[in-house]
mmCIF file of C-alpha atoms and ligand atoms in Angstrom:
data_model
loop_
_atom_site.group_PDB
_atom_site.id
_atom_site.type_symbol
_atom_site.label_atom_id
_atom_site.label_comp_id
_atom_site.label_asym_id
_atom_site.label_seq_id
_atom_site.Cartn_x
_atom_site.Cartn_y
_atom_site.Cartn_z
ATOM 1 C CA MET A 201 0.010 0.033 -0.010
ATOM 2 C CA LYS A 202 1.336 3.415 -0.915
ATOM 3 C CA LYS A 203 2.002 5.569 2.188
ATOM 4 C CA ILE A 204 0.411 8.996 2.291
ATOM 5 C CA LEU A 205 1.328 11.538 4.929
ATOM 6 C CA VAL A 206 -1.703 13.435 6.023
ATOM 7 C CA THR A 207 -1.008 16.654 7.972
ATOM 8 C CA GLY A 208 -4.051 17.700 10.070
ATOM 9 C CA GLY A 209 -5.251 14.053 9.676
ATOM 10 C CA ALA A 210 -7.164 14.138 12.999
ATOM 11 C CA GLY A 211 -9.081 17.177 11.826
ATOM 12 C CA TYR A 212 -12.501 17.495 10.361
ATOM 13 C CA ILE A 213 -11.588 17.115 6.634
ATOM 14 C CA GLY A 214 -8.406 15.281 7.375
ATOM 15 C CA SER A 215 -10.034 12.410 9.357
ATOM 16 C CA HIS A 216 -12.486 11.941 6.560
ATOM 17 C CA ALA A 217 -9.680 11.902 4.007
ATOM 18 C CA VAL A 218 -7.746 9.376 6.014
ATOM 19 C CA VAL A 219 -10.827 6.994 6.054
ATOM 20 C CA GLU A 220 -11.150 7.309 2.247
ATOM 21 C CA LEU A 221 -7.455 6.836 1.693
ATOM 22 C CA ALA A 222 -7.471 3.623 3.821
ATOM 23 C CA GLN A 223 -10.573 2.356 2.020
ATOM 24 C CA ALA A 224 -8.785 2.990 -1.312
ATOM 25 C CA ASP A 225 -5.832 0.759 -0.183
ATOM 26 C CA PHE A 226 -3.453 3.558 0.728
ATOM 27 C CA GLN A 227 -1.613 3.547 3.986
ATOM 28 C CA PRO A 228 -2.328 6.975 5.608
ATOM 29 C CA VAL A 229 0.059 8.358 8.204
ATOM 30 C CA ILE A 230 -1.306 11.173 10.393
ATOM 31 C CA ILE A 231 0.472 14.219 11.623
ATOM 32 C CA ASP A 232 -1.496 16.423 13.983
ATOM 33 C CA ASN A 233 -0.758 18.681 16.839
ATOM 34 C CA PHE A 234 -4.371 18.721 18.083
ATOM 35 C CA SER A 235 -4.588 22.468 18.123
ATOM 36 C CA ASN A 236 -7.960 22.139 16.425
ATOM 37 C CA SER A 237 -8.869 18.471 16.640
ATOM 38 C CA ARG A 238 -9.393 15.820 19.243
ATOM 39 C CA GLU A 239 -7.756 12.438 20.020
ATOM 40 C CA SER A 240 -11.229 10.901 19.841
ATOM 41 C CA ALA A 241 -11.205 11.271 16.080
ATOM 42 C CA LEU A 242 -8.431 8.580 15.991
ATOM 43 C CA ALA A 243 -10.794 6.022 17.584
ATOM 44 C CA GLY A 244 -13.486 6.972 15.171
ATOM 45 C CA ILE A 245 -11.141 6.509 12.173
ATOM 46 C CA GLU A 246 -9.947 3.116 13.518
ATOM 47 C CA ALA A 247 -13.548 2.018 14.071
ATOM 48 C CA ILE A 248 -14.369 2.724 10.474
ATOM 49 C CA VAL A 249 -11.224 1.358 8.708
ATOM 50 C CA GLY A 250 -10.771 -1.523 11.098
ATOM 51 C CA ARG A 251 -7.121 -0.951 11.780
ATOM 52 C CA PRO A 252 -5.038 1.645 13.716
ATOM 53 C CA VAL A 253 -3.477 4.518 11.677
ATOM 54 C CA PRO A 254 0.048 5.640 12.548
ATOM 55 C CA ILE A 255 -0.043 9.107 14.194
ATOM 56 C CA TYR A 256 2.597 11.595 15.063
ATOM 57 C CA ARG A 257 1.641 14.243 17.506
ATOM 58 C CA ILE A 258 3.716 17.080 16.202
ATOM 59 C CA ASP A 259 3.357 20.472 14.631
ATOM 60 C CA CYS A 260 4.327 20.272 10.989
ATOM 61 C CA GLY A 261 5.726 23.730 11.175
ATOM 62 C CA ASP A 262 8.466 22.207 13.442
ATOM 63 C CA ALA A 263 11.104 21.163 10.827
ATOM 64 C CA THR A 264 13.053 18.989 13.227
ATOM 65 C CA ALA A 265 10.022 17.038 14.266
ATOM 66 C CA LEU A 266 8.792 16.757 10.724
ATOM 67 C CA ARG A 267 12.123 15.329 9.545
ATOM 68 C CA GLY A 268 11.745 12.854 12.325
ATOM 69 C CA VAL A 269 8.444 11.695 10.820
ATOM 70 C CA PHE A 270 9.898 11.282 7.306
ATOM 71 C CA GLN A 271 12.847 9.374 8.803
ATOM 72 C CA ALA A 272 10.466 7.077 10.812
ATOM 73 C CA GLU A 273 8.252 6.616 7.852
ATOM 74 C CA PRO A 274 10.463 5.916 4.806
ATOM 75 C CA ASP A 275 8.857 5.553 1.355
ATOM 76 C CA ILE A 276 6.195 8.215 1.877
ATOM 77 C CA ALA A 277 4.752 8.438 -1.721
ATOM 78 C CA GLY A 278 2.938 11.718 -1.284
ATOM 79 C CA VAL A 279 1.639 14.347 1.159
ATOM 80 C CA ILE A 280 -1.806 15.783 1.696
ATOM 81 C CA HIS A 281 -1.464 18.965 3.645
ATOM 82 C CA PHE A 282 -4.583 19.937 5.636
ATOM 83 C CA ALA A 283 -3.060 21.353 8.803
ATOM 84 C CA ALA A 284 -4.160 24.988 8.971
ATOM 85 C CA TYR A 285 -6.545 27.255 10.824
ATOM 86 C CA LYS A 286 -9.639 27.792 8.735
ATOM 87 C CA ALA A 287 -12.112 30.128 10.332
ATOM 88 C CA VAL A 288 -12.763 33.254 8.245
ATOM 89 C CA GLY A 289 -14.246 35.227 11.152
ATOM 90 C CA GLU A 290 -11.611 34.116 13.647
ATOM 91 C CA SER A 291 -8.736 35.018 11.213
ATOM 92 C CA VAL A 292 -9.919 38.736 11.387
ATOM 93 C CA ASP A 293 -9.227 38.684 15.120
ATOM 94 C CA LYS A 294 -5.963 36.613 14.985
ATOM 95 C CA PRO A 295 -4.144 37.391 11.742
ATOM 96 C CA LEU A 296 -0.680 36.696 13.062
ATOM 97 C CA ALA A 297 -1.633 33.146 14.298
ATOM 98 C CA TYR A 298 -3.067 32.413 10.908
ATOM 99 C CA PHE A 299 0.027 33.620 8.915
ATOM 100 C CA GLN A 300 2.382 31.895 11.230
ATOM 101 C CA ASN A 301 0.475 28.527 11.199
ATOM 102 C CA ASN A 302 -1.015 28.392 7.766
ATOM 103 C CA VAL A 303 1.989 29.837 5.752
ATOM 104 C CA GLY A 304 4.665 28.711 8.142
ATOM 105 C CA SER A 305 3.661 25.088 8.143
ATOM 106 C CA LEU A 306 3.623 24.951 4.297
ATOM 107 C CA LEU A 307 7.072 26.513 4.108
ATOM 108 C CA THR A 308 8.419 23.860 6.488
ATOM 109 C CA LEU A 309 6.794 21.025 4.577
ATOM 110 C CA LEU A 310 8.117 22.315 1.174
ATOM 111 C CA GLN A 311 11.571 22.512 2.753
ATOM 112 C CA VAL A 312 11.550 18.959 4.187
ATOM 113 C CA MET A 313 9.733 16.959 1.412
ATOM 114 C CA PRO A 314 12.592 17.167 -1.171
ATOM 115 C CA GLU A 315 15.154 16.124 1.464
ATOM 116 C CA PHE A 316 13.387 12.754 1.443
ATOM 117 C CA GLY A 317 12.653 12.624 -2.188
ATOM 118 C CA VAL A 318 8.944 13.225 -1.712
ATOM 119 C CA GLU A 319 7.581 15.212 -4.724
ATOM 120 C CA SER A 320 3.809 14.821 -4.610
ATOM 121 C CA LEU A 321 1.668 17.226 -2.653
ATOM 122 C CA VAL A 322 -2.134 17.809 -2.506
ATOM 123 C CA PHE A 323 -2.744 21.188 -0.875
ATOM 124 C CA SER A 324 -5.838 22.246 0.926
ATOM 125 C CA SER A 325 -6.678 25.587 -0.674
ATOM 126 C CA SER A 326 -9.921 27.457 -0.525
ATOM 127 C CA CYS A 327 -12.534 29.333 -2.497
ATOM 128 C CA THR A 328 -11.634 32.350 -0.256
ATOM 129 C CA VAL A 329 -8.780 32.902 -2.693
ATOM 130 C CA TYR A 330 -11.313 34.394 -5.045
ATOM 131 C CA GLY A 331 -12.146 37.286 -2.714
ATOM 132 C CA ILE A 332 -15.426 38.887 -3.807
ATOM 133 C CA PRO A 333 -15.876 37.560 -7.364
ATOM 134 C CA ASP A 334 -17.311 39.799 -10.055
ATOM 135 C CA ALA A 335 -19.197 36.864 -11.597
ATOM 136 C CA LEU A 336 -20.631 33.547 -10.495
ATOM 137 C CA PRO A 337 -20.046 30.677 -10.489
ATOM 138 C CA VAL A 338 -16.241 30.980 -10.177
ATOM 139 C CA THR A 339 -14.003 28.906 -12.406
ATOM 140 C CA GLU A 340 -10.331 28.105 -11.796
ATOM 141 C CA ALA A 341 -9.610 30.845 -14.281
ATOM 142 C CA THR A 342 -11.674 33.444 -12.338
ATOM 143 C CA PRO A 343 -9.027 36.054 -11.374
ATOM 144 C CA THR A 344 -8.274 35.997 -7.647
ATOM 145 C CA LYS A 345 -9.018 39.360 -6.017
ATOM 146 C CA PRO A 346 -7.967 40.727 -2.658
ATOM 147 C CA ALA A 347 -9.106 38.250 -0.074
ATOM 148 C CA SER A 348 -11.736 39.347 2.321
ATOM 149 C CA SER A 349 -9.946 37.926 5.376
ATOM 150 C CA PRO A 350 -6.508 37.010 6.623
ATOM 151 C CA TYR A 351 -7.580 33.371 6.250
ATOM 152 C CA GLY A 352 -8.184 33.973 2.550
ATOM 153 C CA ARG A 353 -4.866 35.771 2.299
ATOM 154 C CA THR A 354 -2.980 32.932 3.787
ATOM 155 C CA LYS A 355 -4.444 30.576 1.180
ATOM 156 C CA GLN A 356 -3.516 33.046 -1.630
ATOM 157 C CA MET A 357 -0.031 33.259 -0.294
ATOM 158 C CA CYS A 358 0.297 29.491 -0.096
ATOM 159 C CA GLU A 359 -0.830 29.067 -3.606
ATOM 160 C CA GLU A 360 1.750 31.583 -4.795
ATOM 161 C CA ILE A 361 4.410 29.864 -2.800
ATOM 162 C CA VAL A 362 3.614 26.549 -4.319
ATOM 163 C CA HIS A 363 3.724 27.960 -7.818
ATOM 164 C CA ASP A 364 7.141 29.611 -7.187
ATOM 165 C CA VAL A 365 8.645 26.567 -5.521
ATOM 166 C CA ALA A 366 7.354 24.213 -8.218
ATOM 167 C CA GLY A 367 8.613 26.504 -10.886
ATOM 168 C CA ALA A 368 12.102 26.950 -9.540
ATOM 169 C CA PRO A 369 14.938 25.336 -11.628
ATOM 170 C CA GLY A 370 15.426 21.734 -10.695
ATOM 171 C CA SER A 371 12.265 21.508 -8.586
ATOM 172 C CA GLN A 372 10.598 18.138 -8.862
ATOM 173 C CA LEU A 373 7.546 19.303 -6.792
ATOM 174 C CA ARG A 374 4.191 18.248 -8.324
ATOM 175 C CA THR A 375 1.117 19.792 -6.612
ATOM 176 C CA ILE A 376 -2.522 19.718 -6.905
ATOM 177 C CA LEU A 377 -4.313 22.738 -5.310
ATOM 178 C CA LEU A 378 -7.811 21.882 -4.239
ATOM 179 C CA ARG A 379 -9.932 24.952 -3.738
ATOM 180 C CA TYR A 380 -12.625 23.856 -1.212
ATOM 181 C CA PHE A 381 -15.950 25.520 -0.885
ATOM 182 C CA ASN A 382 -17.885 24.930 2.335
ATOM 183 C CA PRO A 383 -17.346 21.497 3.828
ATOM 184 C CA ILE A 384 -20.290 20.201 5.887
ATOM 185 C CA GLY A 385 -21.705 16.882 7.048
ATOM 186 C CA ALA A 386 -20.205 13.843 8.642
ATOM 187 C CA HIS A 387 -19.277 10.201 7.814
ATOM 188 C CA GLU A 388 -22.427 8.078 7.593
ATOM 189 C CA SER A 389 -21.227 5.920 10.487
ATOM 190 C CA ALA A 390 -21.417 8.902 12.717
ATOM 191 C CA ARG A 391 -17.993 7.848 14.148
ATOM 192 C CA ILE A 392 -16.235 10.952 12.791
ATOM 193 C CA GLY A 393 -17.420 14.491 12.009
ATOM 194 C CA GLU A 394 -16.884 18.140 12.775
ATOM 195 C CA LEU A 395 -15.623 18.720 16.333
ATOM 196 C CA PRO A 396 -15.313 22.443 16.754
ATOM 197 C CA LEU A 397 -13.393 23.303 19.873
ATOM 198 C CA GLY A 398 -15.305 26.015 21.814
ATOM 199 C CA VAL A 399 -17.921 28.078 20.152
ATOM 200 C CA PRO A 400 -18.243 27.090 16.503
ATOM 201 C CA ASN A 401 -17.202 29.562 13.852
ATOM 202 C CA ASN A 402 -18.934 27.774 10.975
ATOM 203 C CA LEU A 403 -22.618 27.793 10.147
ATOM 204 C CA VAL A 404 -23.534 24.163 10.248
ATOM 205 C CA PRO A 405 -21.963 23.176 13.529
ATOM 206 C CA PHE A 406 -23.614 26.224 15.095
ATOM 207 C CA ILE A 407 -26.920 25.080 13.664
ATOM 208 C CA THR A 408 -26.578 21.519 14.987
ATOM 209 C CA GLN A 409 -25.466 22.744 18.386
ATOM 210 C CA THR A 410 -28.387 25.183 18.539
ATOM 211 C CA ALA A 411 -30.757 22.352 17.576
ATOM 212 C CA ALA A 412 -29.164 20.220 20.314
ATOM 213 C CA GLY A 413 -29.751 22.944 22.900
ATOM 214 C CA LEU A 414 -26.096 23.722 23.409
ATOM 215 C CA ARG A 415 -26.505 27.209 21.944
ATOM 216 C CA GLU A 416 -29.380 29.463 22.847
ATOM 217 C CA LYS A 417 -29.861 30.803 19.275
ATOM 218 C CA LEU A 418 -28.336 30.965 15.798
ATOM 219 C CA THR A 419 -27.518 34.438 14.591
ATOM 220 C CA VAL A 420 -27.704 34.816 10.850
ATOM 221 C CA TYR A 421 -24.935 37.183 9.997
ATOM 222 C CA GLY A 422 -26.594 39.731 7.653
ATOM 223 C CA THR A 423 -29.803 39.636 5.682
ATOM 224 C CA ASP A 424 -29.159 42.689 3.631
ATOM 225 C CA TYR A 425 -26.901 41.266 1.018
ATOM 226 C CA ASP A 426 -27.831 41.379 -2.714
ATOM 227 C CA THR A 427 -29.098 37.821 -2.790
ATOM 228 C CA PRO A 428 -32.516 36.286 -3.211
ATOM 229 C CA ASP A 429 -33.295 36.381 0.556
ATOM 230 C CA GLY A 430 -30.590 38.839 1.695
ATOM 231 C CA SER A 431 -28.369 36.152 3.365
ATOM 232 C CA CYS A 432 -24.998 35.029 2.041
ATOM 233 C CA ILE A 433 -24.637 32.346 -0.585
ATOM 234 C CA ARG A 434 -22.144 29.508 -0.255
ATOM 235 C CA ASP A 435 -21.465 26.113 -1.927
ATOM 236 C CA TYR A 436 -21.914 23.473 0.765
ATOM 237 C CA ILE A 437 -20.083 20.292 -0.086
ATOM 238 C CA HIS A 438 -20.327 17.074 1.936
ATOM 239 C CA VAL A 439 -17.052 16.324 3.668
ATOM 240 C CA VAL A 440 -16.928 12.722 2.352
ATOM 241 C CA ASP A 441 -17.262 13.926 -1.285
ATOM 242 C CA LEU A 442 -14.540 16.392 -0.510
ATOM 243 C CA ALA A 443 -12.304 13.625 1.029
ATOM 244 C CA LYS A 444 -12.717 11.503 -2.021
ATOM 245 C CA ALA A 445 -11.531 14.304 -4.229
ATOM 246 C CA HIS A 446 -8.156 14.111 -2.312
ATOM 247 C CA VAL A 447 -7.868 10.411 -3.024
ATOM 248 C CA THR A 448 -8.450 11.100 -6.743
ATOM 249 C CA ALA A 449 -5.900 13.943 -6.781
ATOM 250 C CA VAL A 450 -3.141 12.047 -4.930
ATOM 251 C CA GLN A 451 -3.652 9.067 -7.203
ATOM 252 C CA ARG A 452 -3.331 11.362 -10.248
ATOM 253 C CA LEU A 453 0.025 12.654 -8.922
ATOM 254 C CA LEU A 454 1.361 9.181 -8.143
ATOM 255 C CA ASP A 455 0.299 8.088 -11.699
ATOM 256 C CA ARG A 456 2.178 11.148 -12.983
ATOM 257 C CA LYS A 457 -0.896 12.151 -14.963
ATOM 258 C CA ALA A 458 -0.721 15.806 -13.975
ATOM 259 C CA SER A 459 -0.420 18.057 -16.980
ATOM 260 C CA ALA A 460 1.632 20.597 -15.211
ATOM 261 C CA PRO A 461 3.810 20.979 -12.006
ATOM 262 C CA VAL A 462 0.781 22.692 -10.381
ATOM 263 C CA GLU A 463 -2.836 21.928 -11.130
ATOM 264 C CA THR A 464 -5.718 23.738 -9.629
ATOM 265 C CA PHE A 465 -9.316 22.445 -9.144
ATOM 266 C CA ASN A 466 -12.408 23.874 -7.579
ATOM 267 C CA VAL A 467 -14.012 21.238 -5.223
ATOM 268 C CA GLY A 468 -17.623 22.221 -4.768
ATOM 269 C CA THR A 469 -21.088 20.964 -5.770
ATOM 270 C CA GLY A 470 -21.583 23.823 -8.316
ATOM 271 C CA ARG A 471 -24.748 24.877 -6.436
ATOM 272 C CA GLY A 472 -25.140 27.927 -4.197
ATOM 273 C CA ASN A 473 -27.453 28.080 -1.232
ATOM 274 C CA THR A 474 -28.241 30.960 1.109
ATOM 275 C CA VAL A 475 -27.844 30.779 4.914
ATOM 276 C CA LEU A 476 -31.611 30.932 5.245
ATOM 277 C CA GLU A 477 -32.059 28.107 2.790
ATOM 278 C CA VAL A 478 -29.618 26.009 4.852
ATOM 279 C CA VAL A 479 -31.535 26.863 8.067
ATOM 280 C CA ARG A 480 -34.856 25.919 6.457
ATOM 281 C CA THR A 481 -33.398 22.665 4.966
ATOM 282 C CA PHE A 482 -31.961 21.709 8.242
ATOM 283 C CA GLU A 483 -35.368 22.239 10.037
ATOM 284 C CA GLU A 484 -36.976 20.102 7.408
ATOM 285 C CA VAL A 485 -34.554 17.191 7.603
ATOM 286 C CA SER A 486 -34.137 17.222 11.391
ATOM 287 C CA GLY A 487 -37.646 18.171 12.452
ATOM 288 C CA GLN A 488 -36.056 20.710 14.797
ATOM 289 C CA LYS A 489 -37.230 24.288 14.837
ATOM 290 C CA LEU A 490 -34.250 26.621 15.245
ATOM 291 C CA ASN A 491 -34.217 29.767 17.359
ATOM 292 C CA VAL A 492 -32.930 32.234 14.837
ATOM 293 C CA LEU A 493 -31.874 35.909 15.253
ATOM 294 C CA LEU A 494 -31.428 37.897 12.049
ATOM 295 C CA GLY A 495 -28.264 39.869 12.944
ATOM 296 C CA ALA A 496 -25.642 42.123 11.520
ATOM 297 C CA ARG A 497 -23.058 41.271 8.849
ATOM 298 C CA ARG A 498 -19.760 39.489 9.982
ATOM 299 C CA ALA A 499 -16.505 41.025 9.190
ATOM 300 C CA GLY A 500 -14.582 39.170 6.413
ATOM 301 C CA ASP A 501 -17.668 37.647 4.845
ATOM 302 C CA VAL A 502 -18.053 37.295 1.077
ATOM 303 C CA PRO A 503 -21.682 38.040 0.021
ATOM 304 C CA ALA A 504 -21.897 35.147 -2.516
ATOM 305 C CA ILE A 505 -19.722 32.492 -3.946
ATOM 306 C CA PHE A 506 -20.228 29.029 -5.391
ATOM 307 C CA ALA A 507 -18.191 26.871 -7.764
ATOM 308 C CA ASP A 508 -18.150 26.063 -11.483
ATOM 309 C CA ALA A 509 -17.218 22.335 -10.833
ATOM 310 C CA THR A 510 -16.679 21.514 -14.503
ATOM 311 C CA HIS A 511 -12.924 21.368 -14.463
ATOM 312 C CA ALA A 512 -12.702 18.733 -11.739
ATOM 313 C CA ALA A 513 -15.516 16.705 -13.434
ATOM 314 C CA GLU A 514 -13.750 16.806 -16.883
ATOM 315 C CA VAL A 515 -10.141 16.301 -15.760
ATOM 316 C CA LEU A 516 -10.482 14.310 -12.473
ATOM 317 C CA GLY A 517 -13.798 12.633 -13.251
ATOM 318 C CA PHE A 518 -14.818 14.039 -9.829
ATOM 319 C CA ARG A 519 -18.430 14.870 -9.101
ATOM 320 C CA THR A 520 -20.133 15.379 -5.790
ATOM 321 C CA GLU A 521 -22.891 12.820 -4.802
ATOM 322 C CA THR A 522 -24.486 14.294 -1.706
ATOM 323 C CA SER A 523 -27.371 16.738 -1.459
ATOM 324 C CA LEU A 524 -27.623 19.616 0.827
ATOM 325 C CA ALA A 525 -30.449 17.843 2.783
ATOM 326 C CA ASP A 526 -28.512 14.683 3.074
ATOM 327 C CA SER A 527 -25.371 16.476 4.198
ATOM 328 C CA LEU A 528 -27.299 18.346 6.891
ATOM 329 C CA ALA A 529 -28.950 15.136 7.956
ATOM 330 C CA SER A 530 -25.567 13.531 8.490
ATOM 331 C CA SER A 531 -24.387 16.583 10.502
ATOM 332 C CA TRP A 532 -27.504 16.226 12.741
ATOM 333 C CA LEU A 533 -26.988 12.479 13.185
ATOM 334 C CA TRP A 534 -23.345 13.179 14.189
ATOM 335 C CA GLN A 535 -24.293 16.005 16.590
ATOM 336 C CA GLN A 536 -26.652 13.597 18.380
ATOM 337 C CA THR A 537 -23.714 11.265 19.216
ATOM 338 C CA LEU A 538 -21.789 13.978 20.987
HETATM 339 C C1 WQD B 146 -20.942 30.459 6.080
HETATM 340 C C2 WQD B 146 -22.043 31.533 6.058
HETATM 341 C C3 WQD B 146 -21.646 33.299 7.554
HETATM 342 C C4 WQD B 146 -22.087 31.175 11.371
HETATM 343 C C5 WQD B 146 -15.780 28.411 5.246
HETATM 344 C C6 WQD B 146 -14.556 27.884 5.913
HETATM 345 C C7 WQD B 146 -13.355 28.268 5.190
HETATM 346 C C8 WQD B 146 -13.494 28.096 3.720
HETATM 347 C C9 WQD B 146 -14.746 28.688 3.116
HETATM 348 C C10 WQD B 146 -12.377 26.087 3.127
HETATM 349 C C11 WQD B 146 -21.455 32.933 6.114
HETATM 350 C C12 WQD B 146 -22.950 32.540 7.983
HETATM 351 C C13 WQD B 146 -21.998 31.451 9.897
HETATM 352 C C14 WQD B 146 -23.162 31.681 12.018
HETATM 353 C C15 WQD B 146 -24.000 32.725 10.085
HETATM 354 N N1 WQD B 146 -13.543 26.700 3.368
HETATM 355 N N2 WQD B 146 -23.002 32.221 9.361
HETATM 356 N N3 WQD B 146 -24.069 32.429 11.431
HETATM 357 O O1 WQD B 146 -17.014 31.836 6.287
HETATM 358 O O2 WQD B 146 -17.899 30.682 4.207
HETATM 359 O O3 WQD B 146 -15.854 29.819 5.411
HETATM 360 O O4 WQD B 146 -15.831 28.152 3.887
HETATM 361 O O5 WQD B 146 -11.314 26.488 3.059
HETATM 362 O O6 WQD B 146 -12.277 27.448 5.626
HETATM 363 O O7 WQD B 146 -14.486 28.318 7.253
HETATM 364 O O8 WQD B 146 -18.047 29.516 6.418
HETATM 365 O O9 WQD B 146 -19.620 28.445 7.931
HETATM 366 O O10 WQD B 146 -18.314 30.428 8.810
HETATM 367 O O11 WQD B 146 -20.091 30.817 7.100
HETATM 368 O O12 WQD B 146 -24.896 33.313 9.489
HETATM 369 O O13 WQD B 146 -23.279 31.360 13.293
HETATM 370 O O14 WQD B 146 -22.834 31.398 7.211
HETATM 371 O O15 WQD B 146 -21.912 34.687 7.700
HETATM 372 O O16 WQD B 146 -22.348 33.735 5.294
HETATM 373 P P1 WQD B 146 -17.203 30.597 5.494
HETATM 374 P P2 WQD B 146 -19.016 29.815 7.576
#
């Protein structure tokens, strides 16, 4: 089995990717410092895949520790780099932590990988690199505009860094940049899912915690945007669909099918939904009535964005399979296990 290093592999998207990798006959190896994940995710992964997954409890921004992992795990075939902070709103309050962690960990990884002959990298990028797009849906050719948050800026910087490093003379680096939209949902087994530490930043965990009575109300951040019902539009992709895109991408790199040193793909459903549509759909699938406050806008928010998912479909053969309703139902099932 080909060994794939998964940084942030105990996190929300990372844990789901580890499961899909294992079920596609790869040997995932997890790196996680548990700054935004919990050890319980490891038990959930093992319960699903039926075997323990090697884990190194280190910060992948620590070059010495990272080298130790590469030394302990010879023949790593490729790396999927999830480890990053990812809350748009939080990044406005903590920009330095976001730059240090998100950019710093990538720089360390790019430094260490070639020392061990590891050339294949799938990088967790984000639709936030588009900023506030002039036209929708966004394609991979849509010009990136100034990001609306420090989080988005870290992803823009990381993409530029990858292009410059891969384009340097003698570089063997081959990378696929996956621009995620809004990951939601949980594995059908309800053994792994989103585990926000503290008050959730993201919409869907806040919805499920409100429905579970853990939060008094859900505040909808802004209903005066230029959208059908005034609330923001996003492209909500089920986390398992997103995880499967990583397996496809890393296989493409290992098969040396990539057409350029750096390839970029939107990973979204191609559909946009407003916050109020998500709220209504959740209420329908869960049978729970949410206590909702229509509040003020949140700093850093983009009014509307959703993917043109054609490129991933045509080149990777990747298409999402899960509806918004089913994604929200899986989130609610997961929340009820917590
Ligand atoms: C979605 C919408 C909020 C909470 C996420 C990830 C980021 C990136 C892009 C991958 C916004 C509104 C939220 C709440 C609300 N994905 N909202 N009340 O900001 O789009 O970013 O997707 O890289 O990593 O974080 O997601 O879930 O925070 O917000 O009204 O209590 O829901 O204003 O319009 P966002 P989000």
